[in-house]
Amino acid sequence: MTDPDLSRRIRDAGGRVTTARLAVLRCLADADEPLTPDEVLEHLGRNSDHVPDRVTIYRAIDWLAVHGLVRRLATVGRAARYEPVEDKEAHAHFQCRRCAQTRCLPAPTPPLPPLPPGYAAERVELVIHGLCAACRTGDTP
Amino acid sequence: MTDPDLSRRIRDAGGRVTTARLAVLRCLADADEPLTPDEVLEHLGRNSDHVPDRVTIYRAIDWLAVHGLVRRLATVGRAARYEPVEDKEAHAHFQCRRCAQTRCLPAPTPPLPPLPPGYAAERVELVIHGLCAACRTGDTP
DNA sequence: GTCTTTTTGCCATTTTATTGCATTTTTAAC
DNA sequence: GTTAAAAATGCAATAAAATGGCAAAAAGAC
């Protein structure tokens, strides 16, 4: 997705198109797996001249999440992970229990289980727990 | 499940049956939803005379998790949540995006999506994101 | 009860995230 | 392009969740 596209998405969401927001969204869109705020910061450090403050990254991500451009995943690890909200959705995530790596998997949309009365479902997420290839061969599981 | 049962599970896992481990396991087994370490601490404070230190709770939970008596869930909130590993498994979890309440739902076991080569799946978790009844009627979504 | 090993409690520290406020940037109006 | 209002940023401080080190205490074997 091109920068003008991303800018437009931010503007359409009712916010100002700032360097930080654009850079964060760009970063998440380019990444092939969900990133933590710190990973975003690190990526930006490698690919940009001006690196926003850590707090700004947090706030930018939060803004993007609240406005539906980005999504926070359910994680087993300590840090939150975010991925861009794209058109083609419905994919699961694999999470390695050793290295906390998280990657996207193709997956059928699971059916929504019955909810208690009054509850409203907004999204179904499928998380596969296990060991990634590196951690499985590396050392003690 | 009775205390002797729980003690036996701990002993069978190769650990000492300590007050803290037993209390934590008891607490998680009695709760009808997954709890955070702090919630466990709070429950124990209400139901016991001697309350273990917070760090002890963390370590007890961790030991139980490593030895398969308890399971850490994927969460959207900051704190980890744990539930006992029981016989009847295969259930999904609902997480409210406002109050972070987490509760168990009956659910069919979703099929395992294809994994990249070398990856090993150990568990499939289904997370339903949304609003609980209280948060939906309470105030602004 | 005594001995050995494991676990606990307490303190300090780390990791991840949030808040407050002055300064800067963005945008819309001229 | 200036300019003014609103929104976003940077920095320092703080909070929340979890972890590490080590002496004291408790389990379990005898």
Short mmCIF file of C-alpha atoms (C1' of nucleotides) in Angstrom, two decimals:
data_model
loop_
_atom_site.label_atom_id
_atom_site.label_comp_id
_atom_site.label_asym_id
_atom_site.label_seq_id
_atom_site.Cartn_x
_atom_site.Cartn_y
_atom_site.Cartn_z
CA MET A 1 0.00 0.00 0.00
CA THR A 2 1.40 3.40 -0.94
CA ASP A 3 1.93 6.30 1.43
CA PRO A 4 -0.86 8.41 -0.07
CA ASP A 5 -3.20 5.49 0.52
CA LEU A 6 -2.16 5.21 4.13
CA SER A 7 -2.42 8.97 4.60
CA ARG A 8 -5.88 8.90 3.21
CA ARG A 9 -6.88 6.13 5.60
CA ILE A 10 -5.65 8.19 8.52
CA ARG A 11 -7.40 11.33 7.32
CA ASP A 12 -10.61 9.41 6.64
CA ALA A 13 -10.50 8.16 10.19
CA GLY A 14 -10.68 11.80 11.29
CA GLY A 15 -7.13 12.36 12.43
CA ARG A 16 -4.18 14.42 11.37
CA VAL A 17 -1.65 12.83 9.12
CA THR A 18 1.51 13.07 11.15
CA THR A 19 4.97 11.70 10.49
CA ALA A 20 4.72 9.33 13.40
CA ARG A 21 1.34 7.86 12.51
CA LEU A 22 2.30 7.42 8.93
CA ALA A 23 5.62 5.82 9.81
CA VAL A 24 4.03 3.43 12.30
CA LEU A 25 1.26 2.42 9.93
CA ARG A 26 3.76 2.02 7.12
CA CYS A 27 5.94 -0.12 9.35
CA LEU A 28 3.13 -2.43 10.42
CA ALA A 29 1.86 -2.68 6.85
CA ASP A 30 5.30 -3.61 5.56
CA ALA A 31 6.05 -6.13 8.27
CA ASP A 32 5.10 -9.69 7.49
CA GLU A 33 4.20 -10.42 11.07
CA PRO A 34 2.58 -8.59 13.98
CA LEU A 35 4.98 -6.31 15.84
CA THR A 36 5.33 -5.01 19.36
CA PRO A 37 5.65 -1.24 19.90
CA ASP A 38 9.33 -1.75 20.65
CA GLU A 39 9.85 -3.65 17.44
CA VAL A 40 8.17 -0.83 15.56
CA LEU A 41 10.54 1.60 17.22
CA GLU A 42 13.48 -0.53 16.25
CA HIS A 43 12.34 -0.85 12.65
CA LEU A 44 11.87 2.89 12.39
CA GLY A 45 15.30 3.41 13.84
CA ARG A 46 16.80 1.37 11.03
CA ASN A 47 14.74 2.81 8.20
CA SER A 48 14.27 6.47 8.98
CA ASP A 49 16.31 9.50 9.85
CA HIS A 50 13.98 10.92 12.45
CA VAL A 51 12.84 8.39 15.02
CA PRO A 52 9.78 9.31 17.06
CA ASP A 53 9.85 9.02 20.81
CA ARG A 54 8.76 5.72 22.33
CA VAL A 55 5.72 7.38 23.87
CA THR A 56 4.75 8.76 20.51
CA ILE A 57 4.89 5.27 19.05
CA TYR A 58 2.59 4.05 21.80
CA ARG A 59 0.19 6.89 21.21
CA ALA A 60 0.25 6.50 17.45
CA ILE A 61 -0.41 2.78 17.68
CA ASP A 62 -3.17 3.39 20.17
CA TRP A 63 -4.79 5.96 17.93
CA LEU A 64 -4.60 3.64 14.95
CA ALA A 65 -6.09 0.82 17.02
CA VAL A 66 -8.96 2.92 18.33
CA HIS A 67 -9.73 4.06 14.81
CA GLY A 68 -9.68 0.58 13.35
CA LEU A 69 -6.60 0.85 11.15
CA VAL A 70 -4.63 -1.52 13.28
CA ARG A 71 -5.56 -4.36 15.57
CA ARG A 72 -4.14 -5.56 18.84
CA LEU A 73 -3.78 -9.30 19.06
CA ALA A 74 -4.28 -11.63 21.97
CA THR A 75 -0.80 -12.70 23.02
CA VAL A 76 0.75 -15.05 25.48
CA GLY A 77 3.90 -12.99 25.78
CA ARG A 78 4.23 -9.84 27.79
CA ALA A 79 4.26 -7.25 25.05
CA ALA A 80 1.29 -6.35 22.91
CA ARG A 81 1.43 -7.08 19.19
CA TYR A 82 -0.30 -5.22 16.43
CA GLU A 83 -1.10 -5.91 12.82
CA PRO A 84 -2.66 -3.71 10.17
CA VAL A 85 -6.31 -4.21 9.38
CA GLU A 86 -6.37 -5.17 5.72
CA ASP A 87 -9.00 -6.25 3.28
CA LYS A 88 -8.29 -9.92 3.18
CA GLU A 89 -8.89 -10.96 6.73
CA ALA A 90 -9.63 -14.22 8.51
CA HIS A 91 -6.24 -15.56 9.37
CA ALA A 92 -4.93 -17.29 12.45
CA HIS A 93 -1.73 -16.60 14.37
CA PHE A 94 0.98 -18.91 15.47
CA GLN A 95 2.79 -18.06 18.69
CA CYS A 96 5.97 -19.80 19.73
CA ARG A 97 6.03 -20.49 23.42
CA ARG A 98 9.79 -20.15 23.61
CA CYS A 99 10.73 -17.13 21.54
CA ALA A 100 7.33 -15.43 21.45
CA GLN A 101 7.58 -15.08 17.70
CA THR A 102 4.15 -14.52 16.21
CA ARG A 103 3.26 -15.17 12.61
CA CYS A 104 0.21 -15.19 10.46
CA LEU A 105 -1.26 -18.39 9.12
CA PRO A 106 -3.89 -18.98 6.50
CA ALA A 107 -6.97 -20.24 8.25
CA PRO A 108 -10.66 -20.77 7.73
CA THR A 109 -12.81 -18.44 9.79
CA PRO A 110 -13.91 -20.47 12.78
CA PRO A 111 -17.61 -20.46 13.56
CA LEU A 112 -18.75 -18.18 16.36
CA PRO A 113 -19.67 -20.16 19.46
CA PRO A 114 -22.90 -19.25 21.26
CA LEU A 115 -22.48 -16.28 23.59
CA PRO A 116 -24.18 -15.54 26.90
CA PRO A 117 -27.19 -13.24 26.59
CA GLY A 118 -26.32 -9.60 26.16
CA TYR A 119 -22.83 -10.27 24.90
CA ALA A 120 -21.72 -8.90 21.56
CA ALA A 121 -18.97 -10.49 19.51
CA GLU A 122 -16.86 -8.28 17.29
CA ARG A 123 -14.06 -10.52 16.20
CA VAL A 124 -12.95 -14.10 16.33
CA GLU A 125 -9.27 -14.85 16.76
CA LEU A 126 -7.58 -18.18 16.38
CA VAL A 127 -4.26 -18.65 18.16
CA ILE A 128 -2.07 -21.68 17.59
CA HIS A 129 0.38 -22.29 20.41
CA GLY A 130 3.50 -24.32 19.88
CA LEU A 131 7.14 -24.23 18.92
CA CYS A 132 8.55 -22.56 15.84
CA ALA A 133 11.02 -24.40 13.65
CA ALA A 134 14.04 -22.61 15.11
CA CYS A 135 13.07 -23.25 18.71
CA ARG A 136 12.20 -26.84 18.02
CA THR A 137 15.55 -27.75 16.58
CA GLY A 138 17.57 -25.24 18.59
CA ASP A 139 17.67 -26.69 22.09
CA THR A 140 15.55 -28.07 24.91
CA PRO A 141 11.87 -27.64 24.24
CA MET B 1 -12.01 -31.39 42.79
CA THR B 2 -10.94 -32.16 46.34
CA ASP B 3 -7.72 -31.03 48.00
CA PRO B 4 -6.23 -34.55 48.12
CA ASP B 5 -6.83 -34.78 44.37
CA LEU B 6 -5.07 -31.51 43.75
CA SER B 7 -2.22 -32.49 46.06
CA ARG B 8 -1.81 -35.68 44.18
CA ARG B 9 -1.66 -33.86 40.87
CA ILE B 10 1.08 -31.66 42.23
CA ARG B 11 3.03 -34.57 43.65
CA ASP B 12 2.61 -36.56 40.46
CA ALA B 13 4.09 -33.66 38.57
CA GLY B 14 7.21 -34.09 40.65
CA GLY B 15 6.97 -31.13 43.01
CA ARG B 16 6.44 -30.55 46.66
CA VAL B 17 2.91 -29.96 47.83
CA THR B 18 3.16 -26.57 49.41
CA THR B 19 0.50 -24.36 50.89
CA ALA B 20 0.97 -21.80 48.16
CA ARG B 21 0.76 -24.19 45.24
CA LEU B 22 -2.24 -25.92 46.67
CA ALA B 23 -4.01 -22.65 47.42
CA VAL B 24 -3.32 -21.26 43.95
CA LEU B 25 -4.45 -24.42 42.20
CA ARG B 26 -7.52 -24.61 44.42
CA CYS B 27 -8.30 -20.99 43.63
CA LEU B 28 -8.02 -21.41 39.88
CA ALA B 29 -10.00 -24.64 40.00
CA ASP B 30 -12.80 -23.02 41.97
CA ALA B 31 -12.98 -19.89 39.86
CA ASP B 32 -15.43 -19.99 37.02
CA GLU B 33 -13.25 -17.89 34.80
CA PRO B 34 -9.53 -17.48 34.13
CA LEU B 35 -7.78 -15.29 36.69
CA THR B 36 -4.76 -13.00 36.72
CA PRO B 37 -2.07 -13.53 39.38
CA ASP B 38 -3.35 -10.45 41.16
CA GLU B 39 -6.87 -11.77 41.18
CA VAL B 40 -5.60 -15.02 42.64
CA LEU B 41 -3.86 -13.05 45.35
CA GLU B 42 -7.03 -11.15 46.08
CA HIS B 43 -9.14 -14.31 46.25
CA LEU B 44 -6.68 -15.91 48.62
CA GLY B 45 -6.74 -12.80 50.75
CA ARG B 46 -10.48 -13.17 51.15
CA ASN B 47 -10.59 -16.92 51.71
CA SER B 48 -7.51 -17.78 53.69
CA ASP B 49 -5.76 -16.76 56.84
CA HIS B 50 -2.22 -16.90 55.53
CA VAL B 51 -1.75 -15.07 52.24
CA PRO B 52 1.36 -15.92 50.25
CA ASP B 53 3.56 -13.18 48.92
CA ARG B 54 2.84 -11.85 45.46
CA VAL B 55 6.10 -13.25 44.14
CA THR B 56 5.22 -16.64 45.55
CA ILE B 57 1.95 -16.54 43.66
CA TYR B 58 3.83 -15.76 40.46
CA ARG B 59 6.22 -18.61 41.06
CA ALA B 60 3.52 -21.06 42.04
CA ILE B 61 1.49 -20.25 38.94
CA ASP B 62 4.57 -20.52 36.81
CA TRP B 63 5.44 -23.90 38.26
CA LEU B 64 1.91 -25.14 37.71
CA ALA B 65 1.99 -23.87 34.14
CA VAL B 66 5.34 -25.44 33.35
CA HIS B 67 4.09 -28.73 34.73
CA GLY B 68 0.87 -28.68 32.81
CA LEU B 69 -1.60 -28.27 35.66
CA VAL B 70 -2.53 -24.79 34.63
CA ARG B 71 -2.54 -22.95 31.33
CA ARG B 72 -1.73 -19.38 30.40
CA LEU B 73 -4.18 -17.86 27.96
CA ALA B 74 -3.58 -15.45 25.14
CA THR B 75 -4.95 -12.13 26.33
CA VAL B 76 -5.46 -8.68 24.93
CA GLY B 77 -5.05 -6.99 28.29
CA ARG B 78 -1.78 -6.46 30.05
CA ALA B 79 -2.04 -9.09 32.73
CA ALA B 80 -1.73 -12.79 32.06
CA ARG B 81 -4.69 -15.05 32.81
CA TYR B 82 -4.60 -18.65 33.85
CA GLU B 83 -7.07 -21.49 33.98
CA PRO B 84 -6.76 -25.01 35.32
CA VAL B 85 -6.16 -27.80 32.85
CA GLU B 86 -9.15 -30.08 33.26
CA ASP B 87 -10.39 -33.16 31.57
CA LYS B 88 -13.12 -31.69 29.48
CA GLU B 89 -11.24 -29.32 27.27
CA ALA B 90 -11.89 -27.59 23.97
CA HIS B 91 -13.54 -24.39 24.96
CA ALA B 92 -13.18 -20.86 23.66
CA HIS B 93 -12.74 -17.63 25.63
CA PHE B 94 -14.60 -14.39 25.43
CA GLN B 95 -12.70 -11.22 26.22
CA CYS B 96 -14.44 -7.93 26.76
CA ARG B 97 -12.50 -5.09 25.21
CA ARG B 98 -13.67 -2.62 27.82
CA CYS B 99 -13.42 -4.36 31.17
CA ALA B 100 -11.02 -7.14 30.15
CA GLN B 101 -13.31 -9.70 31.70
CA THR B 102 -12.56 -13.13 30.33
CA ARG B 103 -14.93 -16.05 30.41
CA CYS B 104 -15.15 -19.51 29.06
CA LEU B 105 -17.51 -20.46 26.28
CA PRO B 106 -18.53 -23.83 24.95
CA ALA B 107 -16.99 -24.23 21.54
CA PRO B 108 -16.22 -26.82 18.93
CA THR B 109 -12.50 -27.49 18.55
CA PRO B 110 -11.46 -25.48 15.54
CA PRO B 111 -9.47 -27.34 12.90
CA LEU B 112 -5.73 -26.81 12.94
CA PRO B 113 -4.64 -24.64 10.03
CA PRO B 114 -1.60 -25.76 8.02
CA LEU B 115 1.67 -24.74 9.67
CA PRO B 116 4.97 -23.76 8.07
CA PRO B 117 7.46 -26.64 7.81
CA GLY B 118 9.20 -27.46 11.05
CA TYR B 119 6.57 -25.87 13.23
CA ALA B 120 4.84 -27.89 15.91
CA ALA B 121 1.39 -27.04 17.22
CA GLU B 122 0.55 -27.90 20.80
CA ARG B 123 -2.72 -26.17 21.37
CA VAL B 124 -5.41 -24.27 19.53
CA GLU B 125 -7.08 -21.37 21.24
CA LEU B 126 -10.16 -19.55 20.12
CA VAL B 127 -10.62 -16.00 21.41
CA ILE B 128 -13.84 -14.07 20.89
CA HIS B 129 -13.39 -10.33 21.20
CA GLY B 130 -16.31 -8.09 21.96
CA LEU B 131 -18.31 -6.41 24.67
CA CYS B 132 -19.77 -8.14 27.69
CA ALA B 133 -23.37 -7.53 28.68
CA ALA B 134 -22.48 -5.08 31.45
CA CYS B 135 -20.16 -3.00 29.27
CA ARG B 136 -22.61 -2.97 26.41
CA THR B 137 -25.46 -1.52 28.40
CA GLY B 138 -23.32 0.44 30.86
CA ASP B 139 -22.00 3.38 28.85
CA THR B 140 -20.23 4.39 25.64
CA PRO B 141 -18.94 1.39 23.75
"C1'" DG C 1 13.51 -34.84 65.54
"C1'" DT C 2 17.50 -34.15 62.10
"C1'" DC C 3 19.17 -33.41 57.58
"C1'" DT C 4 18.91 -32.10 52.67
"C1'" DT C 5 16.53 -29.92 49.15
"C1'" DT C 6 13.03 -27.09 47.59
"C1'" DT C 7 10.22 -23.21 48.31
"C1'" DT C 8 9.11 -18.80 50.31
"C1'" DG C 9 9.42 -13.89 51.63
"C1'" DC C 10 11.40 -9.66 51.01
"C1'" DC C 11 13.88 -6.21 48.41
"C1'" DA C 12 15.55 -4.53 44.27
"C1'" DT C 13 15.16 -4.42 39.41
"C1'" DT C 14 13.30 -5.02 34.73
"C1'" DT C 15 9.95 -4.73 31.16
"C1'" DT C 16 5.97 -2.71 29.26
"C1'" DA C 17 2.88 0.96 29.26
"C1'" DT C 18 0.73 5.49 30.80
"C1'" DT C 19 0.24 10.41 32.46
"C1'" DG C 20 1.21 15.46 32.74
"C1'" DC C 21 2.66 19.32 30.70
"C1'" DA C 22 5.36 22.53 27.89
"C1'" DT C 23 6.71 22.71 23.00
"C1'" DT C 24 6.09 21.72 18.25
"C1'" DT C 25 3.50 20.37 14.24
"C1'" DT C 26 -0.59 20.08 11.46
"C1'" DT C 27 -4.33 22.00 9.25
"C1'" DA C 28 -7.65 25.40 7.92
"C1'" DA C 29 -8.50 30.32 7.37
"C1'" DC C 30 -6.93 34.10 5.72
"C1'" DG D 1 2.84 32.14 2.65
"C1'" DT D 2 1.26 33.86 7.31
"C1'" DT D 3 -1.23 33.02 11.07
"C1'" DA D 4 -4.12 31.14 14.65
"C1'" DA D 5 -6.45 27.08 16.80
"C1'" DA D 6 -6.33 22.46 17.60
"C1'" DA D 7 -3.94 18.32 17.84
"C1'" DA D 8 0.24 15.74 18.33
"C1'" DT D 9 4.90 15.21 20.14
"C1'" DG D 10 8.93 14.92 23.38
"C1'" DC D 11 10.57 14.49 27.80
"C1'" DA D 12 10.43 13.33 32.60
"C1'" DA D 13 7.97 11.05 35.94
"C1'" DT D 14 5.02 7.27 37.27
"C1'" DA D 15 2.36 3.01 37.11
"C1'" DA D 16 1.59 -1.93 36.28
"C1'" DA D 17 3.14 -6.54 35.66
"C1'" DA D 18 6.69 -9.56 36.17
"C1'" DT D 19 11.40 -11.30 37.43
"C1'" DG D 20 15.97 -12.08 39.99
"C1'" DG D 21 18.95 -12.70 44.14
"C1'" DC D 22 19.51 -14.36 48.50
"C1'" DA D 23 18.76 -15.54 53.36
"C1'" DA D 24 15.08 -17.78 56.10
"C1'" DA D 25 11.54 -21.25 56.29
"C1'" DA D 26 9.12 -25.39 55.08
"C1'" DA D 27 8.76 -30.28 52.78
"C1'" DG D 28 9.94 -34.65 52.57
"C1'" DA D 29 13.18 -38.66 53.57
"C1'" DC D 30 15.30 -40.81 57.17
#
